[in-house]
Coordinates of C-alpha atoms in Angstrom, one line a residue:
M168 CA 40.8 97.1 161.3
I169 CA 44.5 96.8 161.1
K170 CA 46.5 95.6 158.1
K171 CA 48.1 92.3 158.4
L172 CA 48.2 90.7 154.9
S173 CA 50.5 91.0 151.9
A174 CA 49.7 93.1 149.0
L175 CA 50.6 90.2 146.6
F176 CA 48.0 87.9 148.1
V177 CA 45.4 90.7 148.1
A178 CA 46.1 91.5 144.5
C179 CA 45.6 87.8 143.6
L180 CA 42.2 87.7 145.4
I181 CA 41.1 90.9 143.6
S182 CA 41.8 89.2 140.3
L183 CA 39.8 86.1 141.3
A184 CA 36.9 88.2 142.6
F185 CA 36.6 90.0 139.2
V186 CA 36.5 86.7 137.4
S187 CA 33.8 85.3 139.6
C188 CA 31.4 88.2 139.2
N189 CA 28.3 87.5 137.0
K190 CA 25.6 90.0 136.1
E191 CA 22.0 88.9 136.0
E192 CA 18.6 90.4 136.3
P193 CA 17.0 89.6 139.6
N194 CA 13.8 87.4 139.6
I195 CA 10.6 89.4 139.6
E196 CA 9.2 87.4 142.4
P197 CA 12.0 86.1 144.5
Q198 CA 11.3 83.2 146.9
I199 CA 11.2 84.0 150.6
A200 CA 14.4 82.5 152.2
K201 CA 14.9 81.5 155.7
N202 CA 17.8 83.9 156.2
T203 CA 19.2 86.9 154.5
I204 CA 22.7 88.3 155.5
L205 CA 23.5 91.7 154.3
V206 CA 27.1 92.7 154.5
Y207 CA 27.4 96.5 154.1
M208 CA 30.9 96.8 152.9
V209 CA 32.6 100.3 152.6
A210 CA 36.2 99.7 151.5
T211 CA 37.1 103.0 149.9
N212 CA 39.9 103.4 152.4
T213 CA 43.0 101.7 153.5
L214 CA 41.2 98.4 153.9
S215 CA 40.8 98.2 150.1
G216 CA 41.8 94.7 149.1
F217 CA 40.7 93.1 152.3
D218 CA 37.2 93.3 151.0
Y219 CA 37.9 91.0 148.2
M220 CA 39.6 88.6 150.6
D221 CA 36.4 88.5 152.7
M222 CA 34.1 88.1 149.7
Q223 CA 36.2 85.0 148.7
E224 CA 35.6 83.6 152.2
M225 CA 31.9 84.2 151.8
M226 CA 32.0 82.3 148.5
I227 CA 33.7 79.4 150.1
A228 CA 31.1 79.2 152.9
A229 CA 28.4 79.6 150.2
G230 CA 29.7 76.3 148.5
N231 CA 28.6 74.4 151.7
I232 CA 25.1 75.8 152.6
D233 CA 21.7 75.7 151.0
L234 CA 21.5 79.0 149.0
S235 CA 17.8 78.4 148.2
R236 CA 17.1 78.8 151.9
N237 CA 19.8 81.4 152.6
N238 CA 20.8 84.7 150.8
I239 CA 24.3 86.1 151.2
V240 CA 24.1 89.7 149.9
I241 CA 26.9 92.2 149.7
Y242 CA 26.6 96.0 149.3
H243 CA 30.1 96.5 148.0
C244 CA 31.5 100.0 147.9
S245 CA 35.1 99.7 146.4
K246 CA 37.7 101.8 144.8
Q247 CA 37.3 99.9 141.6
S248 CA 33.8 100.8 140.5
N249 CA 30.5 102.3 141.6
P250 CA 28.8 100.5 144.3
K251 CA 26.9 97.2 143.7
L252 CA 24.5 95.0 145.5
L253 CA 25.9 91.5 144.9
K254 CA 24.2 88.1 145.8
I255 CA 26.3 85.0 146.1
T256 CA 24.7 82.3 143.9
K257 CA 25.4 78.8 142.5
N258 CA 25.2 77.9 138.8
K259 CA 25.8 74.2 138.3
E260 CA 27.6 74.0 141.7
V261 CA 29.9 76.9 140.6
V262 CA 29.7 79.6 143.2
Q263 CA 29.6 83.2 141.7
E264 CA 28.6 86.7 142.5
T265 CA 25.4 88.0 140.7
V266 CA 24.8 91.7 140.4
L267 CA 21.4 92.5 141.8
K268 CA 21.7 96.3 141.3
E269 CA 24.3 98.9 140.4
Y270 CA 24.2 102.2 142.1
D271 CA 25.2 105.7 140.7
D272 CA 26.9 108.5 142.7
T273 CA 23.6 110.2 143.7
Y274 CA 24.4 109.4 147.2
E275 CA 27.6 108.4 149.0
S276 CA 27.5 105.0 150.8
L277 CA 27.6 106.6 154.2
D278 CA 24.6 108.8 153.4
P279 CA 21.5 107.8 155.1
M280 CA 19.5 107.9 151.9
R281 CA 21.8 105.3 150.3
M282 CA 21.7 103.1 153.3
R283 CA 17.9 103.1 153.5
E284 CA 17.8 102.5 149.7
V285 CA 20.1 99.5 150.2
V286 CA 18.0 97.9 153.0
S287 CA 14.8 98.5 151.0
D288 CA 16.4 96.8 147.9
V289 CA 17.6 93.9 150.0
R290 CA 14.2 93.4 151.5
H291 CA 12.6 93.5 148.1
L292 CA 15.1 91.5 146.1
T293 CA 16.1 88.9 148.7
P294 CA 13.2 88.5 151.1
A295 CA 13.6 86.3 154.1
N296 CA 12.1 85.4 157.4
N297 CA 15.1 86.6 159.2
Y298 CA 17.6 89.3 158.4
G299 CA 21.1 89.8 159.7
L300 CA 23.3 92.9 159.1
V301 CA 27.1 92.9 159.1
M302 CA 28.8 96.5 159.0
W303 CA 32.2 96.2 157.4
S304 CA 34.6 99.2 157.4
H305 CA 36.7 101.3 159.6
A306 CA 35.1 102.5 162.9
M307 CA 36.0 104.5 166.0
S308 CA 33.4 103.7 168.5
W309 CA 31.5 106.9 169.4
T310 CA 34.5 109.2 169.2
P311 CA 34.7 112.2 167.0
A312 CA 37.1 111.8 164.0
K313 CA 38.5 115.2 164.1
I314 CA 38.0 118.8 165.3
S315 CA 37.2 121.2 162.7
A316 CA 38.6 124.8 162.5
N317 CA 35.7 126.2 164.4
N318 CA 36.5 123.8 167.3
T319 CA 33.4 121.5 166.8
A320 CA 33.4 117.8 166.6
T321 CA 33.0 115.9 163.4
P322 CA 31.8 112.5 164.6
S323 CA 33.1 109.2 163.0
Y324 CA 31.0 106.4 164.3
F325 CA 31.0 103.9 161.4
G326 CA 32.7 103.9 158.0
D327 CA 35.3 105.7 155.9
D328 CA 34.2 106.4 152.4
Y329 CA 37.1 108.5 150.9
G330 CA 37.3 110.3 154.2
K331 CA 33.5 110.6 154.7
H332 CA 32.1 109.3 158.0
M333 CA 28.7 108.5 159.6
D334 CA 28.0 109.6 163.1
I335 CA 26.1 107.4 165.5
D336 CA 22.9 109.3 165.4
V337 CA 22.8 109.3 161.7
L338 CA 23.4 105.6 161.5
A339 CA 20.6 104.8 164.1
N340 CA 18.2 107.0 162.0
A341 CA 19.2 105.4 158.8
L342 CA 18.5 101.8 159.9
P343 CA 15.0 100.7 160.3
D344 CA 13.6 99.4 163.7
D345 CA 12.6 95.8 164.1
V346 CA 14.0 94.4 160.9
F347 CA 17.5 92.9 161.8
S348 CA 17.7 90.1 164.3
Y349 CA 21.3 90.9 164.7
I350 CA 24.0 93.5 163.9
W351 CA 27.5 92.3 163.7
M352 CA 30.0 95.2 163.8
D353 CA 33.0 93.8 161.8
C354 CA 35.1 96.8 162.5
C355 CA 37.2 98.3 165.3
Y356 CA 36.1 99.3 168.8
M357 CA 32.3 98.8 168.3
S358 CA 31.5 96.6 171.3
S359 CA 30.8 99.9 173.2
I360 CA 27.8 100.5 175.4
E361 CA 27.4 104.0 173.8
C362 CA 27.2 102.4 170.4
A363 CA 24.9 99.4 171.4
Y364 CA 22.6 101.7 173.2
Q365 CA 22.2 104.0 170.3
L366 CA 21.2 101.0 168.2
R367 CA 19.1 99.3 170.9
N368 CA 15.9 99.5 168.7
K369 CA 17.7 98.2 165.5
C370 CA 18.4 94.5 166.4
D371 CA 17.7 91.9 169.0
W372 CA 21.5 90.9 169.3
Y373 CA 24.6 92.7 168.8
V374 CA 28.2 91.6 168.1
G375 CA 31.3 93.7 168.3
Y376 CA 34.9 94.0 169.4
P377 CA 35.8 96.3 172.3
T378 CA 39.4 96.6 170.9
E379 CA 40.5 97.0 167.3
I380 CA 40.0 93.9 165.0
L381 CA 42.9 92.9 162.7
S382 CA 42.2 93.7 159.1
N383 CA 41.2 90.2 158.0
G384 CA 38.2 90.7 160.3
M385 CA 35.6 88.0 160.8
P386 CA 36.6 84.7 159.2
Y387 CA 33.4 84.4 157.0
N388 CA 34.0 81.0 155.7
L389 CA 33.9 79.8 159.4
T390 CA 31.1 82.0 160.7
I391 CA 28.5 81.9 157.9
P392 CA 27.5 78.4 158.5
Y393 CA 26.5 79.4 162.1
L394 CA 24.4 82.2 160.7
T395 CA 22.6 80.3 158.1
G396 CA 21.5 77.2 160.1
E397 CA 18.0 76.4 161.3
T398 CA 18.8 78.3 164.4
I399 CA 21.1 81.4 164.2
D400 CA 24.2 80.7 166.5
L401 CA 25.9 83.9 167.1
V402 CA 27.8 82.5 170.1
G403 CA 29.1 79.8 167.9
A404 CA 30.1 82.3 165.2
A405 CA 31.7 84.7 167.8
N406 CA 33.7 81.7 169.3
A407 CA 34.8 80.6 165.9
T408 CA 36.1 84.2 165.2
F409 CA 38.0 84.2 168.5
E410 CA 39.6 80.8 168.0
Y411 CA 40.5 81.8 164.4
F412 CA 42.8 84.6 165.8
K413 CA 43.9 82.9 169.0
Y414 CA 45.2 79.8 167.3
S415 CA 46.5 81.6 164.2
S416 CA 49.8 80.2 162.8
D417 CA 51.0 83.8 162.6
K418 CA 52.0 85.0 166.1
N419 CA 51.5 88.6 165.0
S420 CA 47.7 87.8 164.5
Q421 CA 47.0 86.0 167.7
F422 CA 44.9 88.8 169.3
C423 CA 41.1 89.0 169.6
T424 CA 38.3 90.5 171.8
I425 CA 34.7 89.9 171.1
A426 CA 31.2 89.9 172.8
V427 CA 27.7 88.9 171.9
L428 CA 25.1 91.2 173.6
D429 CA 21.3 90.5 174.3
M430 CA 19.6 93.8 173.4
S431 CA 16.5 92.9 175.4
K432 CA 18.6 93.3 178.6
I433 CA 20.1 96.7 177.7
E434 CA 17.4 98.9 179.5
A435 CA 17.9 96.9 182.8
L436 CA 21.7 97.5 182.4
A437 CA 21.0 101.2 181.9
T438 CA 18.9 101.4 185.0
A439 CA 21.5 99.7 187.2
T440 CA 24.2 101.8 185.7
K441 CA 22.2 105.0 186.5
N442 CA 22.0 103.9 190.2
I443 CA 25.8 103.5 190.3
Y444 CA 26.3 106.9 188.6
Q445 CA 24.1 109.0 190.8
G446 CA 26.0 111.9 192.4
F447 CA 28.6 111.2 189.7
K448 CA 32.1 112.9 189.9
P449 CA 34.9 112.2 187.5
I450 CA 37.5 109.5 188.6
D451 CA 41.1 108.9 187.9
T452 CA 41.4 106.4 185.0
Y453 CA 44.8 105.2 185.9
G454 CA 44.8 101.5 186.1
L455 CA 41.4 100.9 184.5
Q456 CA 41.2 98.1 181.9
K457 CA 41.7 99.9 178.6
Y458 CA 40.9 98.8 175.1
S459 CA 43.1 101.0 173.0
R460 CA 46.9 101.1 172.4
G461 CA 47.4 104.7 173.8
A462 CA 48.8 105.3 177.3
Q463 CA 45.3 106.4 178.4
G464 CA 42.0 105.6 177.0
P465 CA 39.8 106.6 175.4
Y466 CA 37.9 103.3 175.8
Y467 CA 37.7 101.5 179.1
D468 CA 36.0 98.3 180.3
L469 CA 32.4 99.1 181.4
G470 CA 32.5 96.7 184.3
H471 CA 35.7 98.0 185.7
Y472 CA 34.8 101.6 185.3
A473 CA 31.4 101.4 186.8
R474 CA 32.7 99.5 189.9
T475 CA 35.4 102.1 190.3
V476 CA 32.9 104.9 190.1
A477 CA 30.7 103.1 192.7
E478 CA 33.7 102.8 195.1
A479 CA 34.7 106.5 194.6
N480 CA 31.1 107.9 194.9
G481 CA 29.7 105.8 197.6
T482 CA 27.2 103.8 195.6
T483 CA 28.6 100.3 196.2
D484 CA 25.2 99.1 197.4
Y485 CA 24.2 98.9 193.7
I486 CA 27.3 96.9 192.5
D487 CA 25.5 93.5 192.8
E488 CA 22.5 94.7 190.8
F489 CA 24.9 96.2 188.2
N490 CA 27.1 92.9 187.9
K491 CA 23.9 90.9 187.4
A492 CA 22.5 93.2 184.7
L493 CA 25.8 93.3 182.9
N494 CA 26.1 89.5 183.0
D495 CA 22.6 89.1 181.7
F496 CA 23.4 91.6 178.9
V497 CA 26.7 89.9 177.8
V498 CA 25.8 86.4 176.7
Y499 CA 29.3 85.6 175.4
K500 CA 32.6 87.2 175.8
N501 CA 36.2 86.1 175.2
A502 CA 39.7 87.8 174.9
T503 CA 43.3 86.8 174.4
D504 CA 45.6 87.5 177.3
K505 CA 46.7 90.7 175.5
F506 CA 45.9 92.7 172.5
L507 CA 49.0 93.8 170.7
N508 CA 50.9 96.0 173.2
F509 CA 48.5 95.9 176.3
K510 CA 47.2 93.2 178.6
I511 CA 43.6 92.1 179.1
E512 CA 42.9 91.3 182.6
K513 CA 40.2 88.6 182.7
E514 CA 38.7 89.7 185.9
N515 CA 38.2 93.2 184.5
F516 CA 37.0 92.1 181.1
S517 CA 33.2 92.5 180.5
G518 CA 33.5 92.6 176.8
V519 CA 32.0 96.0 176.6
S520 CA 33.7 99.4 176.6
T521 CA 32.7 102.9 177.7
H522 CA 33.9 106.4 177.9
A523 CA 35.3 107.8 181.1
L524 CA 33.3 111.0 181.5
M525 CA 35.5 114.1 182.2
Q526 CA 32.7 116.8 182.3
D527 CA 34.8 119.4 180.5
A528 CA 33.9 121.6 177.8
S529 CA 35.9 119.9 175.0
P530 CA 34.3 119.3 171.7
N531 CA 34.6 115.5 172.2
E532 CA 32.8 115.8 175.6
K533 CA 30.1 118.0 174.3
Y534 CA 29.4 115.6 171.5
Y535 CA 29.2 112.7 174.1
F536 CA 26.6 114.7 175.9
S537 CA 24.2 114.3 172.9
L538 CA 24.3 110.5 173.0
D539 CA 21.5 108.4 174.3
W540 CA 23.6 106.5 176.7
F541 CA 24.8 109.7 178.5
N542 CA 21.3 111.0 178.8
A543 CA 20.0 107.6 180.1
V544 CA 22.5 107.0 182.9
Y545 CA 24.1 110.3 184.1
D546 CA 22.5 112.9 186.3
V547 CA 25.2 115.5 186.1
I548 CA 24.3 119.2 185.6
L549 CA 26.0 120.7 182.6
D550 CA 27.0 124.4 182.7
Y551 CA 27.7 124.7 179.0

């Protein structure tokens, strides 16, 4: 996320959030709700302050929905205190935050043990027929965060907890299979085929942004009603997010890209992509639709990239099959005409990013070779 709000406004929200927090013991036998939304919020980084703003948006939304049938739960890792599991509740129509559990420092918030503990606690303390997961922090798609002194990659897939990160494989292993109906990545660059494929067994639907997302992130006051109705409407929530940014009164905030992905269609897309990539040779990425602010990459549009590979490698017979699989996979996509300093070409906007394979021996590339997407779609022979 990118900072866009004033420090004074954030400070006011922080004060308000502390006043609204109420500690209670959870019910021994909580009722089974229709929906539980877990927001896994890691704000021990430069986003500190925006967490309280988003929590206030959740409280606004909670005032207009039935909390007896819908649970809004936040794992809040902040700079102000040890992590807490909070539930938004009403007491005589006053919306407040109730502390369900406080956590010690045995595990960091991006440790798989802590994440598994939190998910288990949520399922026990706020049981529901349907679970949704929102991941809130910094993120950098699949890209390694840094190269260490011994020239190896240190991956940073999701999160920033005082400089600690969680790589894609660890996150996939930390989350249970077949629990969450959707995962919404409310963080930068996560509408990536590499990320989605790594999490293909963790959710039925996946929502993310191929570019960065401005620091205010999803407008929870607008989206939560779509996520707590009789039918979960992810497309409605995604469109509300898009319009929130596109029609912002602040011209510096009128940027957004977003996509909703049907994970039941991802294997068909992998098969179609593998047909395109057979006999793969690296291509020139100049002119490809990019999703980052640098002169080149590292994130390019999946559709534009695959079609360019097909034209370069003589596999154009598979383009129609690929286009159909991609369209089936992406059930909603939208983008403003540009994002900050670069244009979004609608004809080359699929809503999903990918890495342009270079096939070199760099630490980044070696790490990429370990990802499930690479192993599913590429047939290249590695000499290292």
